[in-house]
XYZ file of N, CA and C in Angstrom:
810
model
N 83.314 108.182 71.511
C 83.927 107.730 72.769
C 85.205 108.513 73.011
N 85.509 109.502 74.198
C 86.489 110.127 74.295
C 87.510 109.316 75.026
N 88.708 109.351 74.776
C 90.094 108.604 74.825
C 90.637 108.822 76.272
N 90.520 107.761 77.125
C 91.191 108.103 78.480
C 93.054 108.337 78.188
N 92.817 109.622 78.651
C 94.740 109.681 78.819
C 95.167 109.873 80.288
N 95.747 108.910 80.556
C 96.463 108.823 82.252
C 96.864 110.559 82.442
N 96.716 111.145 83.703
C 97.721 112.055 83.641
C 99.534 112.180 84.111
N 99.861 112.906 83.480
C 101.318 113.057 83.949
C 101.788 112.876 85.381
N 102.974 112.317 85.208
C 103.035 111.663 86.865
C 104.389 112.918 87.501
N 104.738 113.302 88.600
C 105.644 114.565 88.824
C 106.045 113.837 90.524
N 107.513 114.405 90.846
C 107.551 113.802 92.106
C 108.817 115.098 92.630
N 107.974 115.766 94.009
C 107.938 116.986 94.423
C 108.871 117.042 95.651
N 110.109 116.650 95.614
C 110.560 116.607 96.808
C 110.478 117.824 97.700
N 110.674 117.578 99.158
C 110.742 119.153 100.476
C 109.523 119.563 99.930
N 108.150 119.181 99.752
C 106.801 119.779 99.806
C 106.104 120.177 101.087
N 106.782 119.680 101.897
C 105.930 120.576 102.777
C 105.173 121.639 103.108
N 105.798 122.212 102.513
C 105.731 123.974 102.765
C 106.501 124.694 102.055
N 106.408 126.444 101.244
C 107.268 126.355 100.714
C 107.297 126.401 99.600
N 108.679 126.426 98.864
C 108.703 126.487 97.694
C 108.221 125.354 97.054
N 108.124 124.238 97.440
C 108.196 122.902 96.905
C 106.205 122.640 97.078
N 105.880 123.361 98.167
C 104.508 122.615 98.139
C 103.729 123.844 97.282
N 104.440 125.058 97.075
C 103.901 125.723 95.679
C 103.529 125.152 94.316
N 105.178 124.789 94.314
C 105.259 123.630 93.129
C 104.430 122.926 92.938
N 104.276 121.928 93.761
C 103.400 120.517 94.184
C 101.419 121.347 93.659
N 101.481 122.277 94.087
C 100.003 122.675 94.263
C 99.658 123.385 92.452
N 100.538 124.070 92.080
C 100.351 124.050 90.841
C 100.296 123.247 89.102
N 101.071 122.208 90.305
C 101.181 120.960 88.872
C 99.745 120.612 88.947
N 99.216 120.271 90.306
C 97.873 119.507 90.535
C 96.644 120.416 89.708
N 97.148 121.667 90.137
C 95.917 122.108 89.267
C 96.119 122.470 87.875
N 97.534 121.733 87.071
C 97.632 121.601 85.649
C 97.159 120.131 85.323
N 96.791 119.833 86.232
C 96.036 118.228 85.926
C 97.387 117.198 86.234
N 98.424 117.298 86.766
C 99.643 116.636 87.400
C 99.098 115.554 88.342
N 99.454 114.342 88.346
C 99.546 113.355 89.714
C 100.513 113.661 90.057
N 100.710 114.111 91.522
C 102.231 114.657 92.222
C 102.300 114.005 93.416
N 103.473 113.329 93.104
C 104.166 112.789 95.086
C 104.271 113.260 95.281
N 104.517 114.278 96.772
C 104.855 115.082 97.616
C 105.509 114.026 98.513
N 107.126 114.816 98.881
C 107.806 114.414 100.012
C 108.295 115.339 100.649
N 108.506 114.969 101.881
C 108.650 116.026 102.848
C 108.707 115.005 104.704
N 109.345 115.618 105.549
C 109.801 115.119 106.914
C 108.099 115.067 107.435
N 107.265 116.368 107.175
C 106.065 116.812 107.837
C 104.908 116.648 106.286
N 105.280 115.780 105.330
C 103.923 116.832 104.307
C 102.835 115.684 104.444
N 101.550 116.556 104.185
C 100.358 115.769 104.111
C 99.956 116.178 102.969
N 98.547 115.406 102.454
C 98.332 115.639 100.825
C 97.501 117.300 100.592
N 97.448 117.383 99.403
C 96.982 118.868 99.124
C 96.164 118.068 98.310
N 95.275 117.072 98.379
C 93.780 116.521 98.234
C 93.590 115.732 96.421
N 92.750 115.428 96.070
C 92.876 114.813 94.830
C 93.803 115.740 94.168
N 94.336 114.236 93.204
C 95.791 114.440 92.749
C 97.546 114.494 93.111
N 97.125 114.326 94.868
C 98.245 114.463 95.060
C 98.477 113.060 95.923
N 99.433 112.542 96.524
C 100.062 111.569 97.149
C 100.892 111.815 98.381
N 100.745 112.152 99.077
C 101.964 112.659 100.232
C 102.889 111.169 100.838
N 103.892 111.955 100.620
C 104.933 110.332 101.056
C 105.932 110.872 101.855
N 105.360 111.122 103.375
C 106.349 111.272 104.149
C 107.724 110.635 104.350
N 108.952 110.818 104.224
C 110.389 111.107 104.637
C 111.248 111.908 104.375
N 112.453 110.984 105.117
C 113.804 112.335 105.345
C 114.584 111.787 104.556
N 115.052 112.659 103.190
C 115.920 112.332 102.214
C 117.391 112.139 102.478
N 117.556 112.156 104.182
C 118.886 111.870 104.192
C 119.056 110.292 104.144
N 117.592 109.452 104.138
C 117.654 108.272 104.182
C 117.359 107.602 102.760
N 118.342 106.970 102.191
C 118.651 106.784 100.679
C 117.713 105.493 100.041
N 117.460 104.738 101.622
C 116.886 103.248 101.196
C 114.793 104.348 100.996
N 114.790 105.117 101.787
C 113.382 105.443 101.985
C 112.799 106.174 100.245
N 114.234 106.805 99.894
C 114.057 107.450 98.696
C 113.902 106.699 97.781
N 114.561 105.409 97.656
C 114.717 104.564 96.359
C 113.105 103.395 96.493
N 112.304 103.408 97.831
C 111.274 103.104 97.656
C 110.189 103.960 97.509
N 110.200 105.163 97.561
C 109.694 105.968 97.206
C 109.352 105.857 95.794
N 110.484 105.646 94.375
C 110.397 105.379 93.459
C 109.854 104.389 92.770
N 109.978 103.126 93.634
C 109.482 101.944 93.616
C 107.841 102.079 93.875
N 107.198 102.861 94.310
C 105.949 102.695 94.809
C 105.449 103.398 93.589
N 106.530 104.914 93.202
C 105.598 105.639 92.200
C 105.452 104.610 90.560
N 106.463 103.205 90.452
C 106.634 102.870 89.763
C 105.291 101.725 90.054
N 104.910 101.402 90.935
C 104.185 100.227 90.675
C 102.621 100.538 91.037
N 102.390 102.271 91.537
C 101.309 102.724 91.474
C 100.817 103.455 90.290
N 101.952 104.411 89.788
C 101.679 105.210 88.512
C 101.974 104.564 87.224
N 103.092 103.823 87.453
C 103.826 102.755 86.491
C 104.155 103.520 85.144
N 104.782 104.821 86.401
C 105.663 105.852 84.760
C 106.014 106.707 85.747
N 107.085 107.803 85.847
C 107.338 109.271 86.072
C 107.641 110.104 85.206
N 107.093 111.212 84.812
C 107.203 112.514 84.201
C 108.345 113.308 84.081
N 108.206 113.636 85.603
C 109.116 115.002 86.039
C 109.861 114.508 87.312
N 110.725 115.083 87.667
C 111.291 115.201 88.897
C 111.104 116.767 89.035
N 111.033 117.121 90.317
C 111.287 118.421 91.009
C 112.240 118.210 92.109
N 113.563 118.610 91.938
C 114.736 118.275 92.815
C 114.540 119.720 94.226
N 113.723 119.926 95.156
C 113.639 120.924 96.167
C 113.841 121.013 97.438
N 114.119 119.623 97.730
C 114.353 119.434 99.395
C 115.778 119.776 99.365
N 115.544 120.667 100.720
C 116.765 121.342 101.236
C 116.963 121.545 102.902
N 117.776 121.465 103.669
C 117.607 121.462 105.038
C 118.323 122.948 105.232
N 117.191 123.800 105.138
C 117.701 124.845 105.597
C 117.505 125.266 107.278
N 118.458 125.614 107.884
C 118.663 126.410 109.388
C 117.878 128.060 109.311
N 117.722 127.704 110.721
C 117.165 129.115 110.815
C 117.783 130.511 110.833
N 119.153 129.463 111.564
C 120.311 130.982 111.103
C 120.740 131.026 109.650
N 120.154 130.788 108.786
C 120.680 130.578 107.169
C 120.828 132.145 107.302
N 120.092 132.928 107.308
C 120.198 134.375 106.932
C 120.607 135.635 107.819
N 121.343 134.949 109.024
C 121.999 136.021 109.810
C 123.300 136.210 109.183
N 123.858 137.939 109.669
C 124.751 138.345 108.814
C 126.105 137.833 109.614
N 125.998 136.923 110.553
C 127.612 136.903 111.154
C 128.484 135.513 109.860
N 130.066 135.600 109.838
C 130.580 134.991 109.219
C 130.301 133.206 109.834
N 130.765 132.521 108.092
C 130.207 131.315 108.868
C 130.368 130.003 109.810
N 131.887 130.697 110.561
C 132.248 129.996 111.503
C 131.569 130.638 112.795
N 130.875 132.110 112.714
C 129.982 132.003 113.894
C 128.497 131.827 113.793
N 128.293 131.010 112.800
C 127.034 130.344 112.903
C 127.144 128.905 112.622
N 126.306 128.264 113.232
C 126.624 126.669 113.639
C 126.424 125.961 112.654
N 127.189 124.702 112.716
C 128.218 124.259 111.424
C 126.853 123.451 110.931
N 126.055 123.281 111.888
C 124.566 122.540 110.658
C 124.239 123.312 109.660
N 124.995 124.371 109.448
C 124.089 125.003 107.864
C 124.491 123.968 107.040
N 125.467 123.143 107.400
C 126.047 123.063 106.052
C 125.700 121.383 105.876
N 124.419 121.050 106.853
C 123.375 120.070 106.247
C 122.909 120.414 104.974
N 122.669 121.617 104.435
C 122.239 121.767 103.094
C 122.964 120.989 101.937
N 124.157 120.734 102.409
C 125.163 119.887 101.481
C 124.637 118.419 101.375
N 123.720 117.805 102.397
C 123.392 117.065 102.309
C 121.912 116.804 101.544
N 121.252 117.551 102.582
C 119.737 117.719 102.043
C 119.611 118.624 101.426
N 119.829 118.822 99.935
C 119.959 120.139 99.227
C 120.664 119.689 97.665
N 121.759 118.817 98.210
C 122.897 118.764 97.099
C 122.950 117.255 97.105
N 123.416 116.655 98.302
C 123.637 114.955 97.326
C 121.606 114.382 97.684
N 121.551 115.274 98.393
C 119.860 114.315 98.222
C 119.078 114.356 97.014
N 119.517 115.450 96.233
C 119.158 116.082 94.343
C 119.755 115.287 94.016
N 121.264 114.521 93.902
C 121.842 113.516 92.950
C 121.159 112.342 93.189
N 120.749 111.666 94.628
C 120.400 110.298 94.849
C 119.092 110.202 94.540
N 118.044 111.247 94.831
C 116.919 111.780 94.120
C 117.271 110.999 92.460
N 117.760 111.833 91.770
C 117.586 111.938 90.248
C 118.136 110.534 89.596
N 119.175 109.917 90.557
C 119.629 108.132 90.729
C 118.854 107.670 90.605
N 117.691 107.627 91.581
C 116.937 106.614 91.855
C 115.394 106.651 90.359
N 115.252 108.124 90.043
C 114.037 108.587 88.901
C 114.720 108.197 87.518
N 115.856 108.494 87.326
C 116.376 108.401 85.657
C 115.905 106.960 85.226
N 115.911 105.734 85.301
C 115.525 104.895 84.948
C 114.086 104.691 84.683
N 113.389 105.239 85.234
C 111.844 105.459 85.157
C 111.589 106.475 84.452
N 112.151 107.699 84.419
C 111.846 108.742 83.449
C 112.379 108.679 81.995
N 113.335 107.655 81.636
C 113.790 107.112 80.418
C 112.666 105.970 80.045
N 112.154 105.672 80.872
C 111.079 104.851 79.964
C 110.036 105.630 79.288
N 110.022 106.572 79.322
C 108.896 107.201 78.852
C 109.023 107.997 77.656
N 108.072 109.093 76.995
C 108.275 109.339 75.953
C 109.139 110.801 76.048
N 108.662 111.469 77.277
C 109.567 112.824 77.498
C 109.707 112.729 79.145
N 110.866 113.054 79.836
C 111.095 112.890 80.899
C 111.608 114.679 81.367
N 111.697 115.074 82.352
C 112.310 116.786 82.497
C 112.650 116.212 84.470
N 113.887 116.756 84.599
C 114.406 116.753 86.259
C 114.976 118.421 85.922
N 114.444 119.256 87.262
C 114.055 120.436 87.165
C 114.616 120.617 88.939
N 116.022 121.646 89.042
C 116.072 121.704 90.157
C 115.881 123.354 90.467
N 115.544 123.007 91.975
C 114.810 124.378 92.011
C 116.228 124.827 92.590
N 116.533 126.671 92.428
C 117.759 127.249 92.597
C 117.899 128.896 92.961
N 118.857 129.321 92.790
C 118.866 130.441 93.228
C 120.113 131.479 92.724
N 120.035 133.010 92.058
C 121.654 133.616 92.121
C 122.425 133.141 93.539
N 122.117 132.919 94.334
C 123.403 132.679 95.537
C 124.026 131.686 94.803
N 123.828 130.739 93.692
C 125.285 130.427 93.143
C 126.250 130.475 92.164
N 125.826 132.304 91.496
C 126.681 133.125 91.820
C 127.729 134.294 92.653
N 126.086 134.510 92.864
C 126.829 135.824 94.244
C 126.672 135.450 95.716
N 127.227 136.818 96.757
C 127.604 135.915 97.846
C 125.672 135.916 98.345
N 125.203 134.832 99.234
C 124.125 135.045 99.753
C 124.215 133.980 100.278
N 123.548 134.409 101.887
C 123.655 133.574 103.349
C 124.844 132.802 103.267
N 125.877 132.956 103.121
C 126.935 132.453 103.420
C 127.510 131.025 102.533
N 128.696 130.435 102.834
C 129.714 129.475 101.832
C 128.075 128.181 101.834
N 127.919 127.953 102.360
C 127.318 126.925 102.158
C 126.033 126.448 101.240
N 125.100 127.516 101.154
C 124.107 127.666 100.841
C 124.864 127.890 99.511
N 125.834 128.608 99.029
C 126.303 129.390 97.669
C 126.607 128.182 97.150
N 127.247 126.879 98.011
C 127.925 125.650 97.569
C 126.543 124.932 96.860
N 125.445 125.155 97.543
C 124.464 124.090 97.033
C 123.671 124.417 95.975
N 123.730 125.604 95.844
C 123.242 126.316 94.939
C 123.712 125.923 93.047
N 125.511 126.535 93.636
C 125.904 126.006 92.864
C 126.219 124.507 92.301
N 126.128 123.752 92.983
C 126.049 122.668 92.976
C 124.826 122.064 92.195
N 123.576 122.413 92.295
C 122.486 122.200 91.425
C 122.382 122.289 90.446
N 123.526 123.405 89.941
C 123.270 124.299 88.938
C 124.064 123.303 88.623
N 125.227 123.241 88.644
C 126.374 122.087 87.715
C 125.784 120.560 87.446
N 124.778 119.761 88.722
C 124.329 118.981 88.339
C 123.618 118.580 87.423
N 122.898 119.881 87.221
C 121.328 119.739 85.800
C 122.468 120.022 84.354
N 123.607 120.186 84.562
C 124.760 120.506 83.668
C 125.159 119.422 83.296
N 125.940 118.361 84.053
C 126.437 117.395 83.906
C 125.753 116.234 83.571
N 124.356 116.620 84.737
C 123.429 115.176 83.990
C 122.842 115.405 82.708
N 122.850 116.194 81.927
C 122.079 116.744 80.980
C 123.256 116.204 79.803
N 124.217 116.024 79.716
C 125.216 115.239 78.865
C 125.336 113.542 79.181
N 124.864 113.507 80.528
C 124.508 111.639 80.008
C 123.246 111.745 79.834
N 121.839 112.186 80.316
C 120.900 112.573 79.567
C 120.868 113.120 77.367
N 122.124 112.822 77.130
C 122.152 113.527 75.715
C 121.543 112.213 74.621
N 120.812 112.171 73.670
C 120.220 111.299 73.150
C 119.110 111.034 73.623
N 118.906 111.183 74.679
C 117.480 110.457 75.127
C 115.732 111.637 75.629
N 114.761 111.009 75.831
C 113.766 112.121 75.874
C 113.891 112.952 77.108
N 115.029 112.548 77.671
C 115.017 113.308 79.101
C 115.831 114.232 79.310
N 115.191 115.486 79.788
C 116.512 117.016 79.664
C 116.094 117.146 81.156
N 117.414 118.291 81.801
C 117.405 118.753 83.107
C 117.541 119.988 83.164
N 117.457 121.119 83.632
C 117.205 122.376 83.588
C 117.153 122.293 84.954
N 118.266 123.534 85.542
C 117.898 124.389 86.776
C 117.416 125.845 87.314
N 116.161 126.061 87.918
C 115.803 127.098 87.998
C 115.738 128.146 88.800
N 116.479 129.445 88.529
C 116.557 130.118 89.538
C 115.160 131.082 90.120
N 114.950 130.947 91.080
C 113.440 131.607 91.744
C 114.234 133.172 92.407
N 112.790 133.592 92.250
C 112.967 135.186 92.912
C 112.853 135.223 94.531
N 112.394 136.235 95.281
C 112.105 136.300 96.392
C 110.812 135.581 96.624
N 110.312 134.539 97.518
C 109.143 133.881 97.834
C 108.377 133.968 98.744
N 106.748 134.275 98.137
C 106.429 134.628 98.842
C 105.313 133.753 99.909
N 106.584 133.003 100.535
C 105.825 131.791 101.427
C 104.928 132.482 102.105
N 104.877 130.988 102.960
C 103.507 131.204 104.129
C 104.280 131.750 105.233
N 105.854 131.874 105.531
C 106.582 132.091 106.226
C 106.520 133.740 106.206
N 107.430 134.069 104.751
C 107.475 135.506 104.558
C 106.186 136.458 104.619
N 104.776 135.779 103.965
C 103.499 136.751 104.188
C 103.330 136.546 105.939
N 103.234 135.865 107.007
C 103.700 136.045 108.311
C 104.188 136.800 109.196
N 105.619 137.153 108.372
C 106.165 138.281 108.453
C 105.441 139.315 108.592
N 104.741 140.059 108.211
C 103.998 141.068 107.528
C 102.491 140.607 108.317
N 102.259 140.011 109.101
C 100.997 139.780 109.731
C 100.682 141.358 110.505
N 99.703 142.078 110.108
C 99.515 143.245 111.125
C 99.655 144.723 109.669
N 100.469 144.399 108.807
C 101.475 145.269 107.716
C 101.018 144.776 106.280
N 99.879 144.925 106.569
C 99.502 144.848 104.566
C 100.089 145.598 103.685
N 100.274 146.905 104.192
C 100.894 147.701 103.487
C 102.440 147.379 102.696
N 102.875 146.936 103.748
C 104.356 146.411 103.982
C 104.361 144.966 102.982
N 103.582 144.169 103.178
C 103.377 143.159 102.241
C 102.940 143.481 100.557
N 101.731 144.244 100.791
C 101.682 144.224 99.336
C 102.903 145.570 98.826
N 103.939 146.158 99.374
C 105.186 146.672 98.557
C 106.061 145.546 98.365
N 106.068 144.365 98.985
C 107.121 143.473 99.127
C 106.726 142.152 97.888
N 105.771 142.496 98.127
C 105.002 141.455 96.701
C 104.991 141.675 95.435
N 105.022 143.274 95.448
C 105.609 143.757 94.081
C 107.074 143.756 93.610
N 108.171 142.674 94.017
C 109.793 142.549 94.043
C 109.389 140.921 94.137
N 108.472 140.052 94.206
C 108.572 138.491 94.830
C 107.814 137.912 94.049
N 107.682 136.454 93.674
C 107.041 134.914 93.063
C 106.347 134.776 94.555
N 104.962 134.402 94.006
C 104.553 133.075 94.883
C 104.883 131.800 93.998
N 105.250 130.771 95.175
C 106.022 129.587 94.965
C 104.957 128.606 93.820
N 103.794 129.033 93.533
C 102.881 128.733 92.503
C 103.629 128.820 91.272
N 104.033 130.644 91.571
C 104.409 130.775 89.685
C 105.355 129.724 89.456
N 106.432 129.676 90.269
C 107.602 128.418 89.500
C 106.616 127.273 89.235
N 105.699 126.548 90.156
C 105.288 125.431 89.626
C 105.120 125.698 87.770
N 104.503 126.545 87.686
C 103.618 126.955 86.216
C 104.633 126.924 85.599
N 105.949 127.792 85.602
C 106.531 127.275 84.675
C 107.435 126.302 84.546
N 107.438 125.516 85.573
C 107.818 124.267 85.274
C 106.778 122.854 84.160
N 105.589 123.652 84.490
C 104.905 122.956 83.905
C 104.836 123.225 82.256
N 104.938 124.334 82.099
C 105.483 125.191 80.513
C 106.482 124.716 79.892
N 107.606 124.161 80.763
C 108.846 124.199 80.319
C 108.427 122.569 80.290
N 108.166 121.675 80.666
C 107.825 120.376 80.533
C 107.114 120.065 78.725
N 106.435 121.079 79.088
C 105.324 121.351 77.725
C 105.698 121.783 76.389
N 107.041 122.197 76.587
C 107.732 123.014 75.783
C 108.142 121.555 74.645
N 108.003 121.571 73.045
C 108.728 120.796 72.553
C 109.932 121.445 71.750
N 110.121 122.743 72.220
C 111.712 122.898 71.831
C 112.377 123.061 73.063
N 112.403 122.171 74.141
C 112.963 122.254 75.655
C 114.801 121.992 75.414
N 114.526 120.822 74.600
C 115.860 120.271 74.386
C 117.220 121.252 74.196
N 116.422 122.682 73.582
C 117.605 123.970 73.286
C 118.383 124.287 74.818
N 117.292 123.992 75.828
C 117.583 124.760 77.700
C 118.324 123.390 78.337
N 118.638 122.197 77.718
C 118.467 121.460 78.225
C 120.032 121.301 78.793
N 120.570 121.299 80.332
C 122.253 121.473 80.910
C 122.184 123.116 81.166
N 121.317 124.040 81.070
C 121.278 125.321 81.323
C 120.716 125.392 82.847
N 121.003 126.954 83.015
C 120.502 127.328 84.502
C 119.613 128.437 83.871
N 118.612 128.415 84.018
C 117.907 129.448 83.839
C 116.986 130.396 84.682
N 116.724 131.928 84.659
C 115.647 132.452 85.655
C 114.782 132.133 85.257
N 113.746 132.201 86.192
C 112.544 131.475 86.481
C 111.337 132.932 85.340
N 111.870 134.666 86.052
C 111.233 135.075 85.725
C 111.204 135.428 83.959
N 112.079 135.322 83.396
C 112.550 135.185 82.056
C 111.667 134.303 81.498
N 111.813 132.790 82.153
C 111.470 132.076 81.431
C 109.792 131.884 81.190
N 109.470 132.933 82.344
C 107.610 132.827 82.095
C 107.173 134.329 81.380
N 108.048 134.927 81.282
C 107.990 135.726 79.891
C 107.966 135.441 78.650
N 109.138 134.009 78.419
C 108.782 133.970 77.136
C 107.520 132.900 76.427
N 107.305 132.331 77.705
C 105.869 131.546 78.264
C 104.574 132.005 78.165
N 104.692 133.406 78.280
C 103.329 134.140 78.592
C 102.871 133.902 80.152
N 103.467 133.415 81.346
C 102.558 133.398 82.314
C 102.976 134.224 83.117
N 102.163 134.678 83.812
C 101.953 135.826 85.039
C 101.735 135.228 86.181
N 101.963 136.305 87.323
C 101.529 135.449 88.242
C 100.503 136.057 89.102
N 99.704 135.981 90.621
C 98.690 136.320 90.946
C 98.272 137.710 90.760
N 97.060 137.962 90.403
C 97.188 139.134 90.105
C 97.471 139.729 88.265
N 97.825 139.150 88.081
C 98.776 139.341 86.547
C 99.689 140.026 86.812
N 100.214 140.049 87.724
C 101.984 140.552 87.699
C 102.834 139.910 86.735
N 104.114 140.429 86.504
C 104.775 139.766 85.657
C 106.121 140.387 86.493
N 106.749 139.065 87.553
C 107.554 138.928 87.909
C 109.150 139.378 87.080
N 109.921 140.134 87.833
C 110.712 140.594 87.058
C 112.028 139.879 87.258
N 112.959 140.057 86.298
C 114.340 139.316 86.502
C 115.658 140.118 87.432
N 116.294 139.351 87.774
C 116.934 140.095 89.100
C 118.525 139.812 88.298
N 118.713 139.357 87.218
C 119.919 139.226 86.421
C 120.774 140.390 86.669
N 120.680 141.790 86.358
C 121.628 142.864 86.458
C 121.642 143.717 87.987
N 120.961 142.508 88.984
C 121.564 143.065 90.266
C 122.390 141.791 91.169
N 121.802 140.682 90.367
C 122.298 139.632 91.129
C 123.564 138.351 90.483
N 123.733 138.799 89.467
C 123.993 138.440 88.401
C 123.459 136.939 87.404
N 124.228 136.799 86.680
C 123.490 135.913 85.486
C 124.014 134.363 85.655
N 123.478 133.405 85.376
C 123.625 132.568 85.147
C 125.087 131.979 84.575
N 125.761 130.758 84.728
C 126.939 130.283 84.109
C 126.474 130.029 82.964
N 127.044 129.897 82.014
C 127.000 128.789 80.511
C 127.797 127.485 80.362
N 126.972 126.616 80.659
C 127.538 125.332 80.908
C 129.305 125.284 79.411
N 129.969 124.639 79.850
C 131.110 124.552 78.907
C 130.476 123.377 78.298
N 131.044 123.384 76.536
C 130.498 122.299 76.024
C 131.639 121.079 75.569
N 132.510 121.474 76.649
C 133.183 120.317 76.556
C 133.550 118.916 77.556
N 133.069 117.731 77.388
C 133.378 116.487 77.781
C 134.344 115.900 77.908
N 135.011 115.377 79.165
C 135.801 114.506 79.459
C 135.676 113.260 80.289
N 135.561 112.207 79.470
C 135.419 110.890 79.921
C 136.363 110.006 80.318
């Protein structure tokens, strides 16, 4: 008689589209039950859950948790990814002449990842290994699309830092991950007409798959606890993983153009 084992439960915020519904689509096909949230997301079919809202609303998020608790009656993972990015995120004018909603990302980006990970830590401490995994970027080191975006960036990065020391003792670590260039449904778009142009641009970029994978590696990992308050690249870390991505590419690290990661300080003040 073979042994039913529930599968792992994962909850995918900003899935819509994207980096996040990459994510979302690769856990599922590591055998993941995944919430998907998102303003617009619908399900990506057995295995997944779509739970439409807007994370600026705190009561919608904390039932969100409540449902994964009394349907799955456990969480795994968090994936911290919803972000309200503008369309002018990436024009080059300074950022008092682009309109002051970029800096919704502070909201949906940065405290919606803390009230997010509020509302999961209690549920992911019940379990036997828990991982909150925010998705990230060098812009918080170097300059890219402007103060705001660099703020949230960095901001992620310090959070999976800080929570990762009241996380200390327990099965639950946080790790933030920095992604390469992506190659959404947005950016291949781009390139509608320009295969050529695409497949040179694909050889420098992740599809938003590979991060799922190694998030799912790094979940899997039982020496995780060493990464655990770190910021780490994404493409590094599926090197030392073994995974590739479509194609068998092996995504490269952008460390000595974009620069490297902080090292969390290991000192506490309470």
């Amino acid at each position: 008689m073979t042994e039913h084992i529930d599968p792992p439960v994962a909850v995918v915020t900003g899935a819509s589209r994207g980096a996040g519904r990459g994510i979302a689509r690769a856990l599922i096909a590591a055998g993941w039950r995944v919430y998907l949230t998102g303003r617009t997301v619908d399900s990506l079919g057995e295995g997944s859950v779509a739970v439409p809202l807007d994370h600026r609303d705190d009561a919608a998020v904390g039932a969100l948790f409540t449902r994964v608790e009394d349907e799955a009656g456990r969480l795994d993972l968090l994936v911290n990814n919803a972000a309200a990015v503008h369309d002018a995120l990436t024009g080059r004018d300074p950022f008092w002449q682009k309109p002051v909603e970029l800096g919704d990302i502070l909201d949906v980006g940065l405290r919606s990842s803390y009230v997010a990970a509020w509302y999961a830590a209690p549920l992911l401490l019940r379990g036997p290994r828990g991982l909150i995994a925010f998705t990230s970027s060098p812009g918080s080191v170097c300059y890219m699309h402007g103060p705001a975006y660099g703020a949230q960036k960095a901001g992620v990065d310090k959070m999976a830092a800080d929570m990762a020391v009241d996380f200390r003792g327990t099965p639950v670590h946080t790790v933030s991950i920095w992604m390469g260039i992506l190659l959404t449904e947005k950016l291949r778009g781009a390139f509608d007409g320009n295969p050529d142009g695409l497949a040179a641009m694909a050889e420098h970029a992740e599809t938003p798959e590979f991060t799922g994978r190694v998030i799912d590696a790094l979940y899997r990992d039982p020496a995780r606890e060493s990464l655990s308050g770190h910021t780490v690249i994404g493409a590094e870390l599926a090197a030392r993983y073994g995974i590739t991505d479509e194609g068998g590419r092996q995504p490269v690290s952008h460390r000595g153009m974009l620069g490297a990661p902080r090292t969390p300080s290991d000192v506490v003040v309470r």
